[in-house]
Structures are given as structure tokens and as C-alpha cells.
Short mmCIF file of C-alpha atoms and ligand atoms in Angstrom, two decimals:
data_model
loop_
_atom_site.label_atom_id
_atom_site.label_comp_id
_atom_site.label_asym_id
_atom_site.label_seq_id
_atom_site.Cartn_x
_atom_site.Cartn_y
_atom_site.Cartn_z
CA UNK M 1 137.05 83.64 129.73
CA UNK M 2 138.89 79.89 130.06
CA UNK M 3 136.73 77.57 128.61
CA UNK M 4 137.42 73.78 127.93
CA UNK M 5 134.94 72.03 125.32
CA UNK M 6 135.88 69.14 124.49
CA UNK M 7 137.92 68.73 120.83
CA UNK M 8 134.62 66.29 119.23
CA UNK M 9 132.15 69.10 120.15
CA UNK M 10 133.77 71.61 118.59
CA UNK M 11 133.41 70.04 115.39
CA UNK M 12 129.85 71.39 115.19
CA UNK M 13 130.01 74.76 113.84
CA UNK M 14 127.33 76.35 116.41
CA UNK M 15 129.61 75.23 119.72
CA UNK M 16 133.16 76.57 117.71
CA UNK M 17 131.37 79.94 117.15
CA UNK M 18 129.52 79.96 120.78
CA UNK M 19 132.99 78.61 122.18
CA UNK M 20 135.17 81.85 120.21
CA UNK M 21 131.92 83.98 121.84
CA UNK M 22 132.34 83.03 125.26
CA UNK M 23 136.61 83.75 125.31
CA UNK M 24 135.94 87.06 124.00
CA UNK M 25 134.02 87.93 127.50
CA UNK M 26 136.74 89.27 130.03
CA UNK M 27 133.51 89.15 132.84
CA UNK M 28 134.28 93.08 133.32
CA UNK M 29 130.50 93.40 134.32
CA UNK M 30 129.98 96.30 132.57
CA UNK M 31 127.06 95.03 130.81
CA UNK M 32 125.14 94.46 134.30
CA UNK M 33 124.61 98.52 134.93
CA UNK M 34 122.50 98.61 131.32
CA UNK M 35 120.59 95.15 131.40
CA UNK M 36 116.66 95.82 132.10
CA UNK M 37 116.36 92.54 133.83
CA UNK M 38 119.36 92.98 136.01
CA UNK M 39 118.12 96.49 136.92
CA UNK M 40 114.87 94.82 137.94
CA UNK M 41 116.02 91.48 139.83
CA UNK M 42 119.52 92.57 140.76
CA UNK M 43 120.19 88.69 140.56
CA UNK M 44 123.70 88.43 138.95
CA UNK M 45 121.94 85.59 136.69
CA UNK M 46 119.66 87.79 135.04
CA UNK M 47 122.37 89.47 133.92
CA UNK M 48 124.45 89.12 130.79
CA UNK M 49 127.54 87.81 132.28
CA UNK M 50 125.54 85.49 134.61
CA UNK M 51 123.31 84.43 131.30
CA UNK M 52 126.88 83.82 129.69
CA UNK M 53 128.07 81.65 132.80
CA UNK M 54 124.94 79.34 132.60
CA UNK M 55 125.63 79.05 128.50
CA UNK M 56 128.97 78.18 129.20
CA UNK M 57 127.70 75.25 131.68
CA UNK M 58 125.24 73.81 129.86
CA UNK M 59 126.97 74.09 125.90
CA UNK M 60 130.80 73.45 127.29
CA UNK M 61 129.47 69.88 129.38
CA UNK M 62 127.28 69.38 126.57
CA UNK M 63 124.42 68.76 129.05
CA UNK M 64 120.71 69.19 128.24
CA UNK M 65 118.74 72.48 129.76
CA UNK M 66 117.73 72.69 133.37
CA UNK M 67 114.77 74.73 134.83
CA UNK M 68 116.77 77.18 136.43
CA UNK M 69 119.25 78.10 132.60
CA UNK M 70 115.79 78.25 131.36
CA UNK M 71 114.06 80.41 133.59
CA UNK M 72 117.15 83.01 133.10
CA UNK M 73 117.17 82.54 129.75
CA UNK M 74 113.62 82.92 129.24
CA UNK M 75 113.95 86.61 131.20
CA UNK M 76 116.54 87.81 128.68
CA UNK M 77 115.16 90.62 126.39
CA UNK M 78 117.56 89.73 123.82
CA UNK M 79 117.92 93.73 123.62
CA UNK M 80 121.12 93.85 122.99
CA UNK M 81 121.65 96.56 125.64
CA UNK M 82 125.04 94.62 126.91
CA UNK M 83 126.38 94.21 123.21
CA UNK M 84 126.43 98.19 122.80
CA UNK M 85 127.97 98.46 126.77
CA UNK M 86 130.35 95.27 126.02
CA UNK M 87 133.57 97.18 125.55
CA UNK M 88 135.60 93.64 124.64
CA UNK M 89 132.86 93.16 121.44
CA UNK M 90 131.33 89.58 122.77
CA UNK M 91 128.28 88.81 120.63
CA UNK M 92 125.73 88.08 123.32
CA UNK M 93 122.73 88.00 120.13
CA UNK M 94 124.24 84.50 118.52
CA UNK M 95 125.17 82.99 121.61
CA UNK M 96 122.11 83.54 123.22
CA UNK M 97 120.39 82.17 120.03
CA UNK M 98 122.26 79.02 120.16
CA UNK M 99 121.59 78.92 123.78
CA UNK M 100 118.00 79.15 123.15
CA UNK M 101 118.09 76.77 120.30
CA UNK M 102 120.16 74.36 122.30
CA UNK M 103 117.09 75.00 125.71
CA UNK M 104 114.19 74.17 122.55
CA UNK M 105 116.18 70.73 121.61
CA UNK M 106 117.09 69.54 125.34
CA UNK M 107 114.70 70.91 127.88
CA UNK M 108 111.03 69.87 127.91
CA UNK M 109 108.93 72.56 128.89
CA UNK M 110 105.33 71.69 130.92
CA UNK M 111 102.68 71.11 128.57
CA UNK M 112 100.33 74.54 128.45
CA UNK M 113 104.11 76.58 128.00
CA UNK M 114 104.75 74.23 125.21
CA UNK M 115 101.35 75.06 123.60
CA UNK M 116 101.58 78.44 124.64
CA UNK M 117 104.87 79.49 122.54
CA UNK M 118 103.68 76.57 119.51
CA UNK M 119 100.35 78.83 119.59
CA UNK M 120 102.78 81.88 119.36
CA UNK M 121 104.86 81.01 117.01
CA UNK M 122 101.83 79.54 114.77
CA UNK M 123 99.99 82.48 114.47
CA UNK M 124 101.84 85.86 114.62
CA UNK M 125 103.67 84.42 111.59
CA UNK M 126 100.41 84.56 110.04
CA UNK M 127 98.27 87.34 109.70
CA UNK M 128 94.97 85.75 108.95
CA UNK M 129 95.59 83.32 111.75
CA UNK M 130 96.12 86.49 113.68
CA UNK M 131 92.98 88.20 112.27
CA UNK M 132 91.13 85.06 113.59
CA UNK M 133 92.70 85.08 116.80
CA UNK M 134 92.08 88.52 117.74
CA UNK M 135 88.08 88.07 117.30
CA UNK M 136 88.29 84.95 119.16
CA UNK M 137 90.32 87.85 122.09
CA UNK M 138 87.80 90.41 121.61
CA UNK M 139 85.24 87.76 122.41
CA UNK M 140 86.95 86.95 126.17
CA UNK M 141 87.42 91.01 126.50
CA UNK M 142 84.47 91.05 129.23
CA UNK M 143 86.26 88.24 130.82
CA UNK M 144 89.96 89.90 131.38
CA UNK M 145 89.84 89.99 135.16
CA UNK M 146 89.33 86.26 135.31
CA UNK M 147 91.51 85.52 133.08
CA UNK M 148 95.66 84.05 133.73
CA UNK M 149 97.80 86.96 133.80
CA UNK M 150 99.67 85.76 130.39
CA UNK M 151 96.17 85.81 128.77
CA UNK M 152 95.00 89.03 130.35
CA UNK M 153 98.33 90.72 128.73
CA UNK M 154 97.81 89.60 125.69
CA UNK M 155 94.51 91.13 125.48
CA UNK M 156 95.71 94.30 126.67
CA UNK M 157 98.31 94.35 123.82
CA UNK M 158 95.09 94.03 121.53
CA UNK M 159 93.72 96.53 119.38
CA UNK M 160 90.10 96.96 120.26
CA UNK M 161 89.29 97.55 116.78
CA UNK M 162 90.34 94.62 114.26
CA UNK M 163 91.62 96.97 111.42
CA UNK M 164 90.93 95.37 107.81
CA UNK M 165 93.23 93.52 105.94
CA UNK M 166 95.53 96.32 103.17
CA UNK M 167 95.25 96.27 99.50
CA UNK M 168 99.21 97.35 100.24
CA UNK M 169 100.18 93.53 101.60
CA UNK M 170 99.16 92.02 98.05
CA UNK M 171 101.95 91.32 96.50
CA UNK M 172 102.43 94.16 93.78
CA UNK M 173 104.29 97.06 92.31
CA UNK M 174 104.01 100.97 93.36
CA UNK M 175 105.78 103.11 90.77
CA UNK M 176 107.99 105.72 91.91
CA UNK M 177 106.64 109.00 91.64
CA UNK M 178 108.85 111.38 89.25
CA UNK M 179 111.96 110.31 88.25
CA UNK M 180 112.72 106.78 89.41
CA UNK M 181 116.12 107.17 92.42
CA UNK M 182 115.72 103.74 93.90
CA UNK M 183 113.58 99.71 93.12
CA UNK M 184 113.16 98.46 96.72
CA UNK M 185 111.14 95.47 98.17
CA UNK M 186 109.31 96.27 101.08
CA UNK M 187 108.93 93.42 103.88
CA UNK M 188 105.42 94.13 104.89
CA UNK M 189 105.66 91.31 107.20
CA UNK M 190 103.86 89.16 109.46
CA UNK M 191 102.02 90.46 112.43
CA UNK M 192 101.76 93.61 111.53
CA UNK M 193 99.57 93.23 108.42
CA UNK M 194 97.17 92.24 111.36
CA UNK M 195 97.48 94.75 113.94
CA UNK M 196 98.57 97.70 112.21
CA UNK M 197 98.24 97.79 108.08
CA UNK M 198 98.40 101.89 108.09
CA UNK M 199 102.30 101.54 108.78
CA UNK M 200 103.10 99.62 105.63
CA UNK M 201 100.61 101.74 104.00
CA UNK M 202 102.12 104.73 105.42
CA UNK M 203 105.51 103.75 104.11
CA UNK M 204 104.49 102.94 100.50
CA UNK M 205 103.15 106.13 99.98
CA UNK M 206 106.10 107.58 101.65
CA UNK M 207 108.95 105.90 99.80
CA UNK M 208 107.05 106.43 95.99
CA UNK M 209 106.37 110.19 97.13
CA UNK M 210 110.14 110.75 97.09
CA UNK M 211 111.19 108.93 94.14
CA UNK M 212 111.33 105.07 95.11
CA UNK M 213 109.61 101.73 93.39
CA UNK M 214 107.95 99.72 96.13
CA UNK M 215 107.52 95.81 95.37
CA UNK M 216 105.87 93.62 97.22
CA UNK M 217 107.55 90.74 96.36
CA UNK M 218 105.38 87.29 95.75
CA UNK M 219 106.67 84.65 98.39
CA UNK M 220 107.88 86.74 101.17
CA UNK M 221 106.87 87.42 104.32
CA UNK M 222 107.61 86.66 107.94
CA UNK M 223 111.05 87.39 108.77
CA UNK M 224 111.24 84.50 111.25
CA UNK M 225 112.68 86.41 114.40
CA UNK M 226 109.59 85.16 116.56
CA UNK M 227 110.48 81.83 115.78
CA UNK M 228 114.04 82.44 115.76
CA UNK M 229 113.64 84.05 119.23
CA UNK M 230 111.41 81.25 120.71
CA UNK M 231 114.40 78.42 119.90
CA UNK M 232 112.78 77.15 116.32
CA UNK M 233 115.66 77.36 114.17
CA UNK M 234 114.07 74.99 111.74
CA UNK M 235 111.17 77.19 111.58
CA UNK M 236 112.99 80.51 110.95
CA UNK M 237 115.10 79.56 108.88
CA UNK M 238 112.32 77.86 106.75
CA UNK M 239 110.55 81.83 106.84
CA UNK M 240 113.88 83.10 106.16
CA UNK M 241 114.72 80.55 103.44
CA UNK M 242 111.69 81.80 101.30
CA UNK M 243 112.20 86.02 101.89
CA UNK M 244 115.61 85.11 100.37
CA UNK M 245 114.33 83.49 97.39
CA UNK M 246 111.31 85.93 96.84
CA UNK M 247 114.41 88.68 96.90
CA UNK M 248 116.82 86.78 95.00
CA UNK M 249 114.05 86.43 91.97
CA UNK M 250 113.30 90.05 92.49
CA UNK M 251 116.90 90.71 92.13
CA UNK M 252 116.47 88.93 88.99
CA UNK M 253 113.61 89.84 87.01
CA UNK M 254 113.40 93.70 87.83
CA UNK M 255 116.77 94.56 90.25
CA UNK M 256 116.74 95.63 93.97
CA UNK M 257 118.66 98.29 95.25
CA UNK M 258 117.52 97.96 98.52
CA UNK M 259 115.03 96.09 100.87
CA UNK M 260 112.82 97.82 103.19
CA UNK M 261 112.08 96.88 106.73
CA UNK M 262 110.10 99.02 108.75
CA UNK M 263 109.97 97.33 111.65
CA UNK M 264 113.35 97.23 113.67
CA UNK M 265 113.30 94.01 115.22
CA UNK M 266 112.91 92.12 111.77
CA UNK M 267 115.20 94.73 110.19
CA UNK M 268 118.07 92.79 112.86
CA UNK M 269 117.12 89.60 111.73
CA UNK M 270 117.09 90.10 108.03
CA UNK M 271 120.79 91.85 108.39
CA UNK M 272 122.02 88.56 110.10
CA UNK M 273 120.80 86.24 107.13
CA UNK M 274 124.00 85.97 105.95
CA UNK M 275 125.33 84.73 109.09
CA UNK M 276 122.42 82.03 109.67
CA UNK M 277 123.09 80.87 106.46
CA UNK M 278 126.58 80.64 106.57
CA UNK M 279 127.18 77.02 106.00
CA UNK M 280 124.06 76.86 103.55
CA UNK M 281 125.38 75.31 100.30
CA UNK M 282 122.64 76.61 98.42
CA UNK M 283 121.44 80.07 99.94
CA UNK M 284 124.78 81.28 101.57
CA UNK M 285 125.86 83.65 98.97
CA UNK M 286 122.09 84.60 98.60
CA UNK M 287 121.42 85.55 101.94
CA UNK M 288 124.57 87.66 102.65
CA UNK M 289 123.58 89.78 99.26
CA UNK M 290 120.22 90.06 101.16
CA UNK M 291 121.49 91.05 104.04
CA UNK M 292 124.11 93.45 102.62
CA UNK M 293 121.34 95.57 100.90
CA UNK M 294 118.47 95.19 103.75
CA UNK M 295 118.21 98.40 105.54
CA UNK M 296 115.86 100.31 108.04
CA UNK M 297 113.44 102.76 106.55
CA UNK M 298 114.97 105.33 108.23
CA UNK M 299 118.03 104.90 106.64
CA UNK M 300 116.80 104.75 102.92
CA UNK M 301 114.58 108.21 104.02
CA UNK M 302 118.19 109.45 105.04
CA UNK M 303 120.00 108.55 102.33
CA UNK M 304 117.66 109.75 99.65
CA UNK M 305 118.36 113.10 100.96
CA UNK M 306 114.99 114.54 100.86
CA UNK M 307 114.03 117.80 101.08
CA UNK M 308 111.21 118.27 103.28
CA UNK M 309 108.54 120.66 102.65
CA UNK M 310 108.77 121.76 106.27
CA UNK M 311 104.88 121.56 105.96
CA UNK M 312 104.65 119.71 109.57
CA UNK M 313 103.18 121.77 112.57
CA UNK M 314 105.82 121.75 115.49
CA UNK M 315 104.39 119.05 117.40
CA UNK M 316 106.62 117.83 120.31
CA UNK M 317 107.30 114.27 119.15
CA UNK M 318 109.10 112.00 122.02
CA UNK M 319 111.21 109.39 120.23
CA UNK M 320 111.83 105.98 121.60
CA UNK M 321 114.42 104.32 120.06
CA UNK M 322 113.98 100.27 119.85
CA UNK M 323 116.63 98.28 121.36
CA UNK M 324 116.45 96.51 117.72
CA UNK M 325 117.13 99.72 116.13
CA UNK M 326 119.93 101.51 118.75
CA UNK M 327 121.77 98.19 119.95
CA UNK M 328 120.69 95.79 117.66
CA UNK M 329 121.68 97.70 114.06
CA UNK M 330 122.90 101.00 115.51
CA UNK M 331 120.32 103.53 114.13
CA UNK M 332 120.41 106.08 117.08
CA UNK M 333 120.69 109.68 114.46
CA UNK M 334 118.43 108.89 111.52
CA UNK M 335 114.79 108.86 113.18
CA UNK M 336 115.20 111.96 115.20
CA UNK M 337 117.24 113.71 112.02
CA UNK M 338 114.22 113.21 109.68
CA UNK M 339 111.37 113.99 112.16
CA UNK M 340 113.50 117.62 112.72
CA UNK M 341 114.04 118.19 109.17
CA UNK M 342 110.34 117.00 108.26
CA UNK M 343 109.23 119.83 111.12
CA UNK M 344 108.79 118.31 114.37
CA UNK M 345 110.20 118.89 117.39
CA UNK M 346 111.77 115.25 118.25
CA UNK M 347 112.78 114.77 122.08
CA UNK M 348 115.07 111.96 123.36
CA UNK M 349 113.42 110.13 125.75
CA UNK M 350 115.36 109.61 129.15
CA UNK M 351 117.01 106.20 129.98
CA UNK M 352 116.18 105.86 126.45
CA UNK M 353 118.59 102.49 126.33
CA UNK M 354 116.44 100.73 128.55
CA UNK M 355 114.05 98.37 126.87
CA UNK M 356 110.17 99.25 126.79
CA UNK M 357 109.56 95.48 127.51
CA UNK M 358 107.99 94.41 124.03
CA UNK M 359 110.94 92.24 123.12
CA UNK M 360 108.97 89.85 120.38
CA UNK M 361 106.66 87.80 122.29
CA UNK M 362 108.62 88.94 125.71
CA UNK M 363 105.15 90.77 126.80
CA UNK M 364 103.32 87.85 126.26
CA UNK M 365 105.50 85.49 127.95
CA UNK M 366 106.90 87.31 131.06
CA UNK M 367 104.07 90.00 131.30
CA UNK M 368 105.57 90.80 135.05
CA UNK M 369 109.38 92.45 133.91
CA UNK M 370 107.67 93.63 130.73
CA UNK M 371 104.78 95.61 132.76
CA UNK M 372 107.34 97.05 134.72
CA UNK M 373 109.66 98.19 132.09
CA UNK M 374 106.51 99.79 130.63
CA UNK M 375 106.20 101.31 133.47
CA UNK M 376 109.74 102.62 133.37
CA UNK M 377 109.53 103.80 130.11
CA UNK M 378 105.94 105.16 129.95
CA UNK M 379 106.94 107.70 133.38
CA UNK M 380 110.76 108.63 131.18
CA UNK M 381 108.79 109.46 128.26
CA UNK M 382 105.49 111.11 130.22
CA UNK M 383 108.37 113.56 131.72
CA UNK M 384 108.33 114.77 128.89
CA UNK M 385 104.98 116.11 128.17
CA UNK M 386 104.73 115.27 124.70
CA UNK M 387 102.13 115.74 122.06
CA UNK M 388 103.23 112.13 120.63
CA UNK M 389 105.40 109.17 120.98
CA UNK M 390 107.01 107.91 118.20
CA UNK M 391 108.89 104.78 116.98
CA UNK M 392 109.82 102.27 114.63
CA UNK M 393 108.74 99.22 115.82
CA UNK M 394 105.94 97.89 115.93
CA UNK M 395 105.81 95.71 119.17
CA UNK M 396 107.41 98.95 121.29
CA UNK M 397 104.62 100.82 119.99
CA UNK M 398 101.80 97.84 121.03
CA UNK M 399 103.64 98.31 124.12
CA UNK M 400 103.83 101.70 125.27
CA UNK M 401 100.53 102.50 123.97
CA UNK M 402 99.07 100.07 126.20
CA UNK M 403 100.59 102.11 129.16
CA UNK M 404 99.50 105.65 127.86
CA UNK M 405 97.07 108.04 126.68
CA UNK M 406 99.30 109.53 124.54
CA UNK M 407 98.68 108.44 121.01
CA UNK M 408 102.37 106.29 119.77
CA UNK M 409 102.81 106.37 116.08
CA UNK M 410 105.49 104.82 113.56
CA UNK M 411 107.89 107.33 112.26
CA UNK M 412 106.54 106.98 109.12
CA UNK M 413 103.14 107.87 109.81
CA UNK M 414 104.31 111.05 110.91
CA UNK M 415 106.47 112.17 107.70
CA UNK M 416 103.85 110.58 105.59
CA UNK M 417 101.54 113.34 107.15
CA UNK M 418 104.21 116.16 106.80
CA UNK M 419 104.95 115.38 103.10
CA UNK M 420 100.79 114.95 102.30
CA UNK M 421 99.39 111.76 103.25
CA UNK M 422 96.55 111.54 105.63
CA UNK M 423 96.49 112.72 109.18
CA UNK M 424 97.03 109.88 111.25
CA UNK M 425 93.76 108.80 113.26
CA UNK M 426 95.81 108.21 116.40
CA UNK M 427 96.32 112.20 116.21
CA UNK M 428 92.02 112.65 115.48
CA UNK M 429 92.18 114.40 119.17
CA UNK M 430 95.28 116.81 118.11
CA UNK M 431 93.76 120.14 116.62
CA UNK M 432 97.13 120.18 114.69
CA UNK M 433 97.14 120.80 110.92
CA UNK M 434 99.96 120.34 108.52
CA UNK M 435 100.58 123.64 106.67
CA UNK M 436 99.39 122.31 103.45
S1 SF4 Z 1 119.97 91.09 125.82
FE1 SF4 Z 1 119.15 92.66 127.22
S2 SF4 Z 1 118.06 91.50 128.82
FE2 SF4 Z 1 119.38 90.02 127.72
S3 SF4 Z 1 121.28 89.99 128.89
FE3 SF4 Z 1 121.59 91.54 127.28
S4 SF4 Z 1 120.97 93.49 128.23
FE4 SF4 Z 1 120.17 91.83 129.54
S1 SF4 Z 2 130.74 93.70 129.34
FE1 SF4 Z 2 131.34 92.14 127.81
S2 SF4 Z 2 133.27 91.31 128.55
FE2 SF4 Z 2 132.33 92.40 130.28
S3 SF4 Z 2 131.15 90.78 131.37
FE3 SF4 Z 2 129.74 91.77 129.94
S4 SF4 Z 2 129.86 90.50 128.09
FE4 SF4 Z 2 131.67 89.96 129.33
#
């Protein structure tokens, strides 16, 4: 693609990368067929090449966001579906993140949005903000029908039952079972200390059961991709800032070999710290070490090999892949590997590179595409007939579950069960036993 920035805007390091972006795309339009939002509009601008065409507008005439840029903008998943289609390698992730930046400095957004995505950005960072929050939800349950539709999704994305906060988010150290293979720091995260503890749980005693030191590593804690995703740089980079230092002391006092994410869509941002910090003076280096040794649970399960004790009943697992996980890092064999060798029967779910419509806060803030996607995803995987969904993310699980009976796990619930942890209660209606 021609594009013609002028020389003095180029000298900002954000418009040189967004301007090498945009002449990498050839607009071939193969990355319309696999965008959800195009496949649910079929307007060419909520599509990635039309999304790249209103960038290239607004960052080439250096002009500040208009209501209509935003409104596409706003649609986008950021899946990452076109980068995997994209056959001439543009990175659609960092220019839509400048784009998005460039929308939060330059377009001012009526007042309730504005407190809307502050509000979001506030308090899924924060999990006893979020604890608070969801009472305050469970208190307007009764009221859901009168509610604005944004509001009434987010209470269906609720769980009804506020689960405690886990001994397993202190910061701490879980010794490796046996002989020691691996010293990792697990990112237990932000929202999901809230809505979910049993998955970091699940993981801890997953990853010491086969050999691995977990840390919990004082200081860190929100990735910063909901931030990063809503347009506030300054505030993502601030999260990310401290996870690098908590890792970089770890590093130094008792050694990392690897860091832990077990939820996808943090797992992409973490492995792009290097490039946010590129022009940091004093965390560049830091950050890319970070990044070069953060990895996807599934992947450290994979590489240490393990030999499962094939103790799992053959329950017919459907596995939906996060867009974070199969586009955005390009973990597509791993999941379903483990959950066959572990004993279950894993089944690919159809049009399973279509987006569930979780997306970060997508859900909350467009609840109309993301409904429908769930709605496209929950009948792909229901064709299935499954005993269980599975993923390993958990937004796409808050997501499909709240389209389902079915009960949707994290992987790592289910091979903590195989190798000897506790049933999970999701599966308290399956008569299923492990063979221990
Ligand atoms: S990130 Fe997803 S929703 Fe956004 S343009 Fe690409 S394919 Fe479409
Ligand atoms: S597939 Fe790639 S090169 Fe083709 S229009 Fe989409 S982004 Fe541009």
C-alpha cells in the first residue's frame, strides 16, 4: 500500500512502525473471509483491510479520531484472525494498538462511554475492586430486564456465586514435587483471582505435581492487556512496567526458567513486552528477557514431557481454541495433544477460528456482535455433543458458558483431575470418575 506521511511525523517511532505496517498490506482481501465482524456486518469497514484504510486516514493526515474510525475500531476483536489469513505478514495487532492509542488521545468519547471503559479498566485490573463490584451486580440481579443492554451483559457474564479469594494469589513459593525440572513464576493475574481462583489453583498443583517450582512473585500482577486494549498505554505499560521488575528480581534472587501464563490473552501481551518497551532506556533489555521466557501453560505441560497416568475417564472434551492462543501466539497442537495423552477424547470444534466474542472487555462493550458470535460458537461446539468444553482462557470460557449448559472448564482443571487433584465442581453433574 502507497502511503505518504509526511517526513516530521515519521520521526515518532509509533507512526515509522505503523507507516512500515501499512506498506506491507497488498489489500488482497484475504483477511475479510476470516474476520468475525466482517462475517457479521459484511461492511467492508469492519473488516481488516477497511480498519487498515481508516488507520491510514486518520495516522498518515495526522488528524484526530472521528465517530465513524471509532465506531469501526471499537467493533474490532483484535483476534488476530486476519494476521494468521494475512499471507503478506502485515501486523494488524500493533497497528491497531497505535490506532487505538492514537482514538484514546484525539477523540472524546460521550461522557457515560468515558466512565464506562475508566470503570473497566479500574476494576478488572483489580481483583478486590472486582470482588466489590460483583456484590454490588448480584444486588441489581432481580433487576436485569430493566436494565441497559451493556449492563444486563455484564451481569450475565457474572458468576452467581462470588467464589473466595485463594491462599494460591499470595505471593509465595510451591516446591516442586520430586526432583526439581523447572523454577517458574506464575502470573496469577488480575480478573481472574476474582471470578475464577480454582484455575490458578488448578495449575499450581499441576505444574509442582510434575516436577516444577511455582512462585508467586511479590509485585506482579495485571498484565495490562485490558488497558492496553482500551487505548491506555500509560496505564499498561505502568502494569507491565512492574510484572517486569517483580520477574527481573525473581530472575535475580532465585532464577526463572520460565513464566507461566494461563490465560491466553495475557500470555500475547506478556510475549510482546519486549516490543512495547523497545525504546525504554531502562526496561528494554528487561522486558525482551521476559518476554523471551514467558510461555503458555500448555506449552511448559508439553515440554516437560510428562507421562500421564492415563487415569482420566474418556470424556468427550470439545476444545475451543482462543484467538489469543491460535492467532495471537500460535498454540493450535499443545492443548488438544495433552488432553489425548492425559485420556480424554479432545474434539476440534468447527469454525474453530472464529472468535467466541469475549475479546477482553469486547462482551461488555459491544454485547450485540459478541452475543452473536456466542451464538455461533455455542451451536459449532453443541454439534458436537460433548460431555465438556474446554479452554484456556478465561474470558472465552465466561463467555461460552454463559450461552450453554454444558459445563466449560480450563485445560488445566481437567489434567489436574486426571493426574489427582480434585474433580472439578463444574463436572458435580458428570457420574465420571478418574480411574484412581
Ligand atoms: S482482529 Fe479480528 S475482528 Fe479485528 S480486523 Fe482482524 S479479524 Fe477482524
Ligand atoms: S490479507 Fe493482509 S495484505 Fe491482504 S488486505 Fe488483509 S491485511 Fe492487507
Amino acid at each position: 500500500m502507497q502511503t505518504h506521511f509526511p517526513k516530521a511525523l515519521l520521526e515518532d517511532p509509533d507512526m515509522a512502525q505503523s507507516e512500515k505496517i501499512l506498506r506491507a498490506c497488498v489489500h488482497c482481501g484475504f483477511c475479510t473471509a476470516t474476520c468475525p465482524t466482517f462475517l457479521l456486518t459484511g461492511d467492508e469497514l469492519d473488516s481488516p483491510r477497511g480498519r487498515i484504510y481508516l488507520i491510514k486516514e486518520m495516522l498518515e493526515n495526522d488528524r484526530p479520531a472521528d465517530a465513524r474510525t471509532t465506531r469501526h475500531l471499537d467493533r474490532c476483536l483484535s483476534c488476530l484472525g486476519c494476521m494468521t489469513t494475512c499471507p503478506s505478514g502485515v501486523n494488524y495487532m500493533h497497528l491497531v494498538d497505535h490506532a487505538r492509542a492514537h482514538v484514546e488521545k484525539t477523540y472524546v468519547r460521550p461522557l457515560p462511554e468515558r466512565g464506562l471503559r475508566a470503570a473497566l479498566a479500574f476494576t478488572l485490573a483489580r481483583p478486590s475492586w472486582l470482588r466489590l463490584g460483583l456484590r454490588l451486580s448480584a444486588l441489581a440481579r432481580p433487576f436485569k430486564a430493566l436494565l441497559p443492554k451493556r449492563l444486563a451483559a455484564m451481569l450475565a457474564l457474572a458468576p452467581i456465586e462470588i467464589p473466595k479469594a485463594s491462599d494460591v494469589d499470595r505471593p509465595q513459593v510451591f516446591p516442586a514435587q520430586g526432583a526439581r525440572k523447572m523454577r517458574v513464576a506464575l502470573l496469577n493475574g488480575c480478573a481472574q483471582q476474582a471470578l475464577d481462583p480454582g484455575i490458578n489453583e488448578a495449575t499450581a498443583r499441576l505444574l509442582t505435581r510434575f516436577g516444577v517450582e511455582v512462585v508467586v512473585s511479590e509485585g506482579a500482577g495485571c498484565c495490562g492487556a485490558l488497558a492496553h486494549h482500551l487505548g491506555k498505554t500509560g496505564t499498561s505499560r505502568d502494569f507491565a512496567a512492574r510484572n517486569i521488575d517483580a520477574w527481573t528480581r525473581e530472575i535475580a534472587t532465585g532464577g526463572l526458567d520460565r513464566i507461566v501464563i494461563n490465560t491466553s490473552g495475557c500470555g500475547t501481551t506478556v510475549k510482546d513486552y519486549g516490543f512495547l518497551f523497545r525504546d525504554d532506556p531502562l526496561r528494554a533489555k528487561a522486558a525482551a528477557h521476559v518476554a523471551s521466557i514467558a510461555r503458555d501453560v500448555s506449552e511448559v505441560l508439553a515440554e516437560l514431557a510428562i507421562s500421564w497416568p492415563a487415569a482420566a475417564p474418556r470424556l468427550r472434551v470439545a476444545y475451543h481454541s482462543a484467538c489469543s492462543l491460535q492467532h495471537g501466539q500460535r498454540i493450535t497442537q499443545e492443548p488438544m495433544a495433552l488432553l489425548e495423552a492425559a485420556g480424554f477424547e479432545a474434539l476440534s470444534v468447527p469454525e474453530g477460528h472464529i472468535c467466541c466474542g469475549s475479546a477482553g472487555t469486547y462482551n461488555l462493550l459491544q454485547p450485540e456482535l459478541a452475543g452473536a458470535l456466542r451464538k455461533r460458537k455455542v451451536a459449532n461446539i453443541e454439534t458436537l455433543a460433548p460431555d465438556a468444553v474446554v479452554a484456556g482462557n478465561l474470558g472465552c470460557i465466561a463467555q461460552i458458558a454463559a450461552g450453554t449448559n454444558l459445563p466449560v472448564l480450563h485445560l488445566v482443571e481437567l489434567l489436574d483431575w486426571a493426574s489427582g487433584g480434585p474433580k472439578p465442581a463444574k463436572l458435580s453433574g458428570l457420574t465420571y470418575l478418574p480411574k484412581y
